[in-house]
mmCIF file of C-alpha atoms in Angstrom:
data_model
loop_
_atom_site.group_PDB
_atom_site.id
_atom_site.type_symbol
_atom_site.label_atom_id
_atom_site.label_comp_id
_atom_site.label_asym_id
_atom_site.label_seq_id
_atom_site.Cartn_x
_atom_site.Cartn_y
_atom_site.Cartn_z
ATOM 1 C CA MET A 57 -2.004 -7.079 17.577
ATOM 2 C CA LYS A 58 0.402 -9.140 16.280
ATOM 3 C CA ILE A 59 4.042 -7.911 15.158
ATOM 4 C CA ASP A 60 6.448 -8.948 12.185
ATOM 5 C CA GLN A 61 3.637 -11.213 10.952
ATOM 6 C CA ALA A 62 0.592 -11.622 8.591
ATOM 7 C CA GLN A 63 -2.467 -11.450 10.051
ATOM 8 C CA ARG A 64 -6.338 -11.484 8.945
ATOM 9 C CA ILE A 65 -8.903 -8.823 10.552
ATOM 10 C CA ASP A 66 -10.823 -5.920 9.265
ATOM 11 C CA ALA A 67 -8.101 -2.852 8.602
ATOM 12 C CA LEU A 68 -10.044 -0.378 10.375
ATOM 13 C CA VAL A 69 -10.019 -2.729 13.477
ATOM 14 C CA LEU A 70 -6.166 -3.100 13.328
ATOM 15 C CA LEU A 71 -5.723 0.414 13.089
ATOM 16 C CA ARG A 72 -7.998 1.316 16.075
ATOM 17 C CA SER A 73 -6.109 -0.713 18.139
ATOM 18 C CA LEU A 74 -2.853 0.837 17.516
ATOM 19 C CA PRO A 75 -1.213 3.905 20.084
ATOM 20 C CA SER A 76 -0.865 6.912 18.291
ATOM 21 C CA SER A 77 2.042 8.326 17.257
ATOM 22 C CA GLY A 78 4.011 4.882 17.385
ATOM 23 C CA VAL A 79 4.315 4.327 13.244
ATOM 24 C CA ALA A 80 7.026 5.445 11.356
ATOM 25 C CA VAL A 81 5.643 4.818 7.960
ATOM 26 C CA ALA A 82 2.039 3.456 6.327
ATOM 27 C CA PHE A 83 1.472 1.916 3.133
ATOM 28 C CA PHE A 84 -1.981 1.918 1.716
ATOM 29 C CA ASP A 85 -3.256 0.272 -1.385
ATOM 30 C CA PRO A 86 -7.269 0.002 -1.072
ATOM 31 C CA GLN A 87 -9.082 -2.196 -3.123
ATOM 32 C CA HIS A 88 -11.527 0.203 -4.814
ATOM 33 C CA ARG A 89 -13.513 -0.642 -7.953
ATOM 34 C CA THR A 90 -12.647 2.684 -10.038
ATOM 35 C CA VAL A 91 -11.056 1.364 -12.920
ATOM 36 C CA LEU A 92 -13.337 -1.817 -13.286
ATOM 37 C CA ASP A 93 -16.424 0.646 -13.044
ATOM 38 C CA LYS A 94 -15.231 3.081 -15.431
ATOM 39 C CA LEU A 95 -14.189 0.895 -18.316
ATOM 40 C CA ALA A 96 -17.133 -1.639 -17.463
ATOM 41 C CA TYR A 97 -16.097 -4.228 -19.879
ATOM 42 C CA GLY A 98 -18.974 -6.202 -18.686
ATOM 43 C CA ASN A 99 -16.569 -9.290 -18.737
ATOM 44 C CA GLU A 100 -14.621 -8.613 -16.011
ATOM 45 C CA GLY A 101 -15.137 -12.280 -14.710
ATOM 46 C CA GLU A 102 -12.587 -13.489 -17.253
ATOM 47 C CA ARG A 103 -10.494 -10.159 -17.466
ATOM 48 C CA GLN A 104 -9.999 -9.630 -14.321
ATOM 49 C CA ARG A 105 -11.098 -12.956 -12.470
ATOM 50 C CA GLU A 106 -8.654 -12.460 -9.655
ATOM 51 C CA ARG A 107 -9.007 -8.561 -9.112
ATOM 52 C CA ALA A 108 -12.833 -8.924 -9.432
ATOM 53 C CA ARG A 109 -13.024 -11.319 -6.370
ATOM 54 C CA LEU A 110 -11.755 -8.798 -4.148
ATOM 55 C CA PRO A 111 -13.986 -7.105 -1.532
ATOM 56 C CA ALA A 112 -14.290 -3.698 -2.623
ATOM 57 C CA MET A 113 -14.026 -0.688 -0.307
ATOM 58 C CA SER A 114 -16.145 2.534 -0.447
ATOM 59 C CA ASP A 115 -15.017 5.825 -0.732
ATOM 60 C CA ASP A 116 -15.915 6.454 3.126
ATOM 61 C CA TYR A 117 -13.939 3.569 4.246
ATOM 62 C CA ILE A 118 -11.145 4.535 2.775
ATOM 63 C CA ASP A 119 -11.469 7.848 4.158
ATOM 64 C CA GLN A 120 -11.863 6.449 7.500
ATOM 65 C CA CYS A 121 -8.852 4.321 7.435
ATOM 66 C CA CYS A 122 -6.646 7.249 5.849
ATOM 67 C CA ARG A 123 -7.926 9.440 9.240
ATOM 68 C CA GLU A 124 -7.228 6.556 11.553
ATOM 69 C CA ILE A 125 -3.593 6.223 9.472
ATOM 70 C CA ALA A 126 -3.296 9.432 10.774
ATOM 71 C CA HIS A 127 -3.905 9.179 14.202
ATOM 72 C CA VAL A 128 -1.154 6.415 14.269
ATOM 73 C CA LEU A 129 1.519 8.012 12.446
ATOM 74 C CA ARG A 130 4.419 9.850 14.439
ATOM 75 C CA PRO A 131 4.348 13.427 13.484
ATOM 76 C CA SER A 132 5.749 14.488 9.999
ATOM 77 C CA GLY A 133 5.471 10.294 9.187
ATOM 78 C CA TYR A 134 4.634 9.282 5.864
ATOM 79 C CA CYS A 135 1.392 7.473 4.218
ATOM 80 C CA PHE A 136 2.028 6.167 0.602
ATOM 81 C CA LEU A 137 -1.363 5.994 -0.784
ATOM 82 C CA TRP A 138 -1.715 3.976 -4.056
ATOM 83 C CA THR A 139 -4.371 5.201 -6.287
ATOM 84 C CA ASP A 140 -5.451 5.064 -10.000
ATOM 85 C CA LYS A 141 -5.673 7.703 -12.526
ATOM 86 C CA TYR A 142 -9.381 8.111 -12.207
ATOM 87 C CA ARG A 143 -8.993 8.672 -8.558
ATOM 88 C CA LEU A 144 -6.164 11.047 -9.253
ATOM 89 C CA GLY A 145 -8.019 13.079 -11.395
ATOM 90 C CA GLU A 146 -10.926 13.390 -9.654
ATOM 91 C CA ALA A 147 -8.935 14.549 -6.377
ATOM 92 C CA ALA A 148 -10.194 11.846 -4.096
ATOM 93 C CA HIS A 149 -6.979 12.701 -1.734
ATOM 94 C CA LEU A 150 -8.543 16.237 -1.103
ATOM 95 C CA ARG A 151 -10.968 15.198 1.144
ATOM 96 C CA ILE A 152 -8.150 14.017 3.781
ATOM 97 C CA LYS A 153 -5.870 17.052 3.373
ATOM 98 C CA ASP A 154 -6.392 18.208 6.676
ATOM 99 C CA VAL A 155 -4.678 15.258 7.987
ATOM 100 C CA HIS A 156 -2.752 14.157 4.908
ATOM 101 C CA PRO A 157 -1.154 16.890 2.718
ATOM 102 C CA LEU A 158 0.046 15.658 -0.396
ATOM 103 C CA VAL A 159 3.995 16.330 -0.526
ATOM 104 C CA ASP A 160 4.610 14.576 -3.531
ATOM 105 C CA LEU A 161 3.664 11.747 -6.149
ATOM 106 C CA ILE A 162 5.151 8.894 -7.973
ATOM 107 C CA ALA A 163 4.089 7.301 -11.138
ATOM 108 C CA TRP A 164 4.778 3.695 -11.365
ATOM 109 C CA ASP A 165 5.478 2.009 -14.903
ATOM 110 C CA LYS A 166 4.106 -1.630 -14.669
ATOM 111 C CA GLN A 167 5.782 -2.285 -18.012
ATOM 112 C CA ARG A 168 3.011 -4.331 -19.408
ATOM 113 C CA MET A 169 0.112 -2.853 -21.164
ATOM 114 C CA GLY A 170 -3.299 -2.924 -19.470
ATOM 115 C CA GLN A 171 -6.660 -1.705 -20.345
ATOM 116 C CA GLY A 172 -8.378 1.494 -21.740
ATOM 117 C CA TYR A 173 -10.705 2.362 -23.956
ATOM 118 C CA ARG A 174 -8.482 5.630 -24.820
ATOM 119 C CA ALA A 175 -5.045 5.556 -23.480
ATOM 120 C CA ARG A 176 -4.315 2.464 -22.064
ATOM 121 C CA SER A 177 -3.153 1.732 -18.743
ATOM 122 C CA ARG A 178 0.436 0.748 -17.867
ATOM 123 C CA GLY A 179 0.536 1.687 -14.023
ATOM 124 C CA ASP A 180 -0.766 3.280 -11.170
ATOM 125 C CA TYR A 181 0.029 6.377 -8.958
ATOM 126 C CA LEU A 182 1.541 6.535 -5.513
ATOM 127 C CA LEU A 183 0.513 9.721 -3.549
ATOM 128 C CA VAL A 184 3.185 10.632 -0.944
ATOM 129 C CA LEU A 185 1.407 12.254 1.915
ATOM 130 C CA GLN A 186 2.846 13.335 5.377
ATOM 131 C CA LYS A 187 1.416 14.050 8.286
ATOM 132 C CA PRO A 188 2.167 17.574 9.657
ATOM 133 C CA PRO A 189 4.525 19.024 10.388
ATOM 134 C CA CYS A 190 5.399 18.660 6.795
ATOM 135 C CA LEU A 191 8.915 18.521 6.935
ATOM 136 C CA ALA A 192 11.404 17.213 3.781
ATOM 137 C CA LYS A 193 15.227 17.423 4.691
ATOM 138 C CA LYS A 194 14.730 16.100 8.323
ATOM 139 C CA THR A 195 12.491 13.216 7.101
ATOM 140 C CA TRP A 196 13.691 12.348 3.707
ATOM 141 C CA ARG A 197 16.927 10.510 3.651
ATOM 142 C CA ASP A 198 17.234 9.219 -0.364
ATOM 143 C CA HIS A 199 17.228 11.511 -3.083
ATOM 144 C CA THR A 200 17.975 9.086 -5.822
ATOM 145 C CA ILE A 201 14.516 7.992 -6.137
ATOM 146 C CA PRO A 202 12.792 9.133 -9.320
ATOM 147 C CA ASP A 203 9.140 10.074 -9.710
ATOM 148 C CA ARG A 204 8.739 7.959 -12.262
ATOM 149 C CA TRP A 205 9.321 4.273 -11.394
ATOM 150 C CA PRO A 206 9.607 1.061 -13.874
ATOM 151 C CA GLU A 207 9.357 -2.408 -12.276
ATOM 152 C CA LYS A 208 7.725 -5.318 -13.533
ATOM 153 C CA VAL A 209 5.929 -7.266 -10.995
ATOM 154 C CA GLU A 210 4.696 -11.311 -10.539
ATOM 155 C CA ARG A 211 0.932 -11.033 -10.424
ATOM 156 C CA ARG A 212 0.577 -14.867 -10.102
ATOM 157 C CA ILE A 213 1.175 -13.965 -6.203
ATOM 158 C CA HIS A 214 -1.471 -11.530 -5.802
ATOM 159 C CA PRO A 215 -3.844 -9.510 -8.328
ATOM 160 C CA HIS A 216 -2.754 -6.303 -6.511
ATOM 161 C CA ILE A 217 0.806 -7.093 -5.644
ATOM 162 C CA LYS A 218 2.879 -3.799 -5.895
ATOM 163 C CA PRO A 219 6.735 -3.081 -6.782
ATOM 164 C CA ILE A 220 8.940 -4.320 -3.989
ATOM 165 C CA GLY A 221 11.852 -2.615 -5.282
ATOM 166 C CA LEU A 222 10.081 0.819 -4.739
ATOM 167 C CA ILE A 223 8.466 -0.237 -1.681
ATOM 168 C CA ARG A 224 12.093 -1.385 -0.188
ATOM 169 C CA GLN A 225 13.583 2.102 -1.331
ATOM 170 C CA LEU A 226 10.551 4.243 0.597
ATOM 171 C CA ILE A 227 10.709 2.200 3.652
ATOM 172 C CA THR A 228 14.957 2.868 3.820
ATOM 173 C CA ALA A 229 14.538 6.489 2.806
ATOM 174 C CA VAL A 230 11.925 7.526 5.810
ATOM 175 C CA THR A 231 12.605 4.799 8.397
ATOM 176 C CA VAL A 232 15.783 3.617 10.538
ATOM 177 C CA ARG A 233 16.442 0.199 11.992
ATOM 178 C CA GLY A 234 13.795 -0.739 14.473
ATOM 179 C CA ASP A 235 10.903 1.506 13.258
ATOM 180 C CA LEU A 236 7.305 0.333 12.739
ATOM 181 C CA VAL A 237 5.930 -0.069 9.350
ATOM 182 C CA LEU A 238 2.218 -0.443 8.364
ATOM 183 C CA ASP A 239 0.291 -1.887 5.906
ATOM 184 C CA PRO A 240 -3.871 -2.238 6.631
ATOM 185 C CA ALA A 241 -4.521 -3.812 3.159
ATOM 186 C CA ALA A 242 -1.443 -5.715 2.927
ATOM 187 C CA GLY A 243 -2.683 -8.085 -0.110
ATOM 188 C CA SER A 244 0.751 -10.129 -1.071
ATOM 189 C CA PHE A 245 2.517 -8.662 2.307
ATOM 190 C CA ILE A 246 4.988 -7.438 0.108
ATOM 191 C CA VAL A 247 5.653 -4.703 2.230
ATOM 192 C CA MET A 248 6.088 -6.880 5.615
ATOM 193 C CA ASP A 249 8.776 -8.454 3.298
ATOM 194 C CA ALA A 250 10.638 -5.553 2.529
ATOM 195 C CA ALA A 251 10.165 -4.132 6.021
ATOM 196 C CA LEU A 252 11.637 -7.400 7.656
ATOM 197 C CA ALA A 253 14.628 -7.520 5.321
ATOM 198 C CA LEU A 254 15.567 -4.120 6.237
ATOM 199 C CA LYS A 255 15.145 -4.740 10.089
ATOM 200 C CA ARG A 256 12.358 -2.876 10.485
ATOM 201 C CA HIS A 257 9.216 -4.095 12.552
ATOM 202 C CA PHE A 258 5.786 -4.519 10.625
ATOM 203 C CA VAL A 259 1.981 -4.548 11.599
ATOM 204 C CA GLY A 260 -0.454 -5.434 9.010
ATOM 205 C CA THR A 261 -3.352 -7.416 7.954
ATOM 206 C CA ASP A 262 -5.673 -8.407 4.956
ATOM 207 C CA ILE A 263 -9.138 -9.900 5.039
ATOM 208 C CA ARG A 264 -8.316 -12.177 2.275
ATOM 209 C CA PRO A 265 -5.411 -15.035 2.594
ATOM 210 C CA LEU A 266 -2.802 -14.820 0.500
ATOM 211 C CA ARG A 267 -3.482 -18.971 -0.606
ATOM 212 C CA GLU A 268 -6.800 -17.873 -2.379
ATOM 213 C CA PHE A 269 -4.603 -15.918 -4.645
ATOM 214 C CA ALA A 270 -1.021 -17.515 -5.416
ATOM 215 C CA ARG A 271 -0.709 -19.720 -8.036
ATOM 216 C CA GLY A 272 2.979 -20.134 -7.894
ATOM 217 C CA PRO A 273 5.325 -21.438 -4.870
ATOM 218 C CA ARG A 274 5.473 -18.636 -2.039
ATOM 219 C CA ARG A 275 6.463 -19.940 1.178
ATOM 220 C CA ARG A 276 5.337 -17.220 3.927
ATOM 221 C CA GLU A 277 7.228 -17.765 7.368
ATOM 222 C CA THR A 278 5.618 -16.357 10.634
ATOM 223 C CA ARG A 279 8.059 -14.509 12.433
ATOM 224 C CA VAL A 280 7.745 -13.471 15.899
ATOM 225 C CA PRO A 281 10.233 -10.770 17.545
ATOM 226 C CA SER A 282 11.671 -12.077 20.742
ATOM 227 C CA GLN A 283 10.598 -8.534 22.106
ATOM 228 C CA LEU A 284 8.102 -5.973 21.000
ATOM 229 C CA PRO A 285 9.481 -2.573 20.233
ATOM 230 C CA ALA A 286 9.148 -0.045 22.900
ATOM 231 C CA PHE A 287 6.760 2.228 21.509
ATOM 232 C CA LEU A 288 3.836 -0.705 21.760
ATOM 233 C CA MET A 289 4.802 -1.892 25.082
#
């Protein structure tokens, strides 16, 4: 396990290597194929070339990861789970409600028109899950975050990149300096960038190296802390 730097191992392997109740907050952006399969344009290699290359996760694998995240989260810790409109409509999160009850929902507006046979997609949804006991006032300090968040992103970095402005504000809302932030499907490692800038520790992985996707300049520094946080000793 490496702290405060990008690594390339399987998400479940990483999660099962972590001690229980040591993580303050987790971000999880699973690579599921719901939108691509539902729309089935037949030319995803042209329209969604980089996204189509990403290894898809099965529903069972995603659920296993969510349960492992619950194990490593501290009590009342948050898991921010990205989902699309199809998985949201089918209530896929109810399969893990025993360990991660839903306590809020944020809609992200990419400010860019996407695909759709009917209504065209313009963003994703962030499920705010909380490990019991579910407490609000004692665990959430920033009450300026709207439940509809507009933010453009640079997709040349990674096809699944998420809004760093929102991520940064969420980390600030639910953690303090020195806390551990987890991302087991890190993609662009934008969560790592936000966590380290805010003086939090980070642990996370992705099975695909960033260099396979980045088309613009992107400098990735390896940061190794002088001392591990006490809860990982």
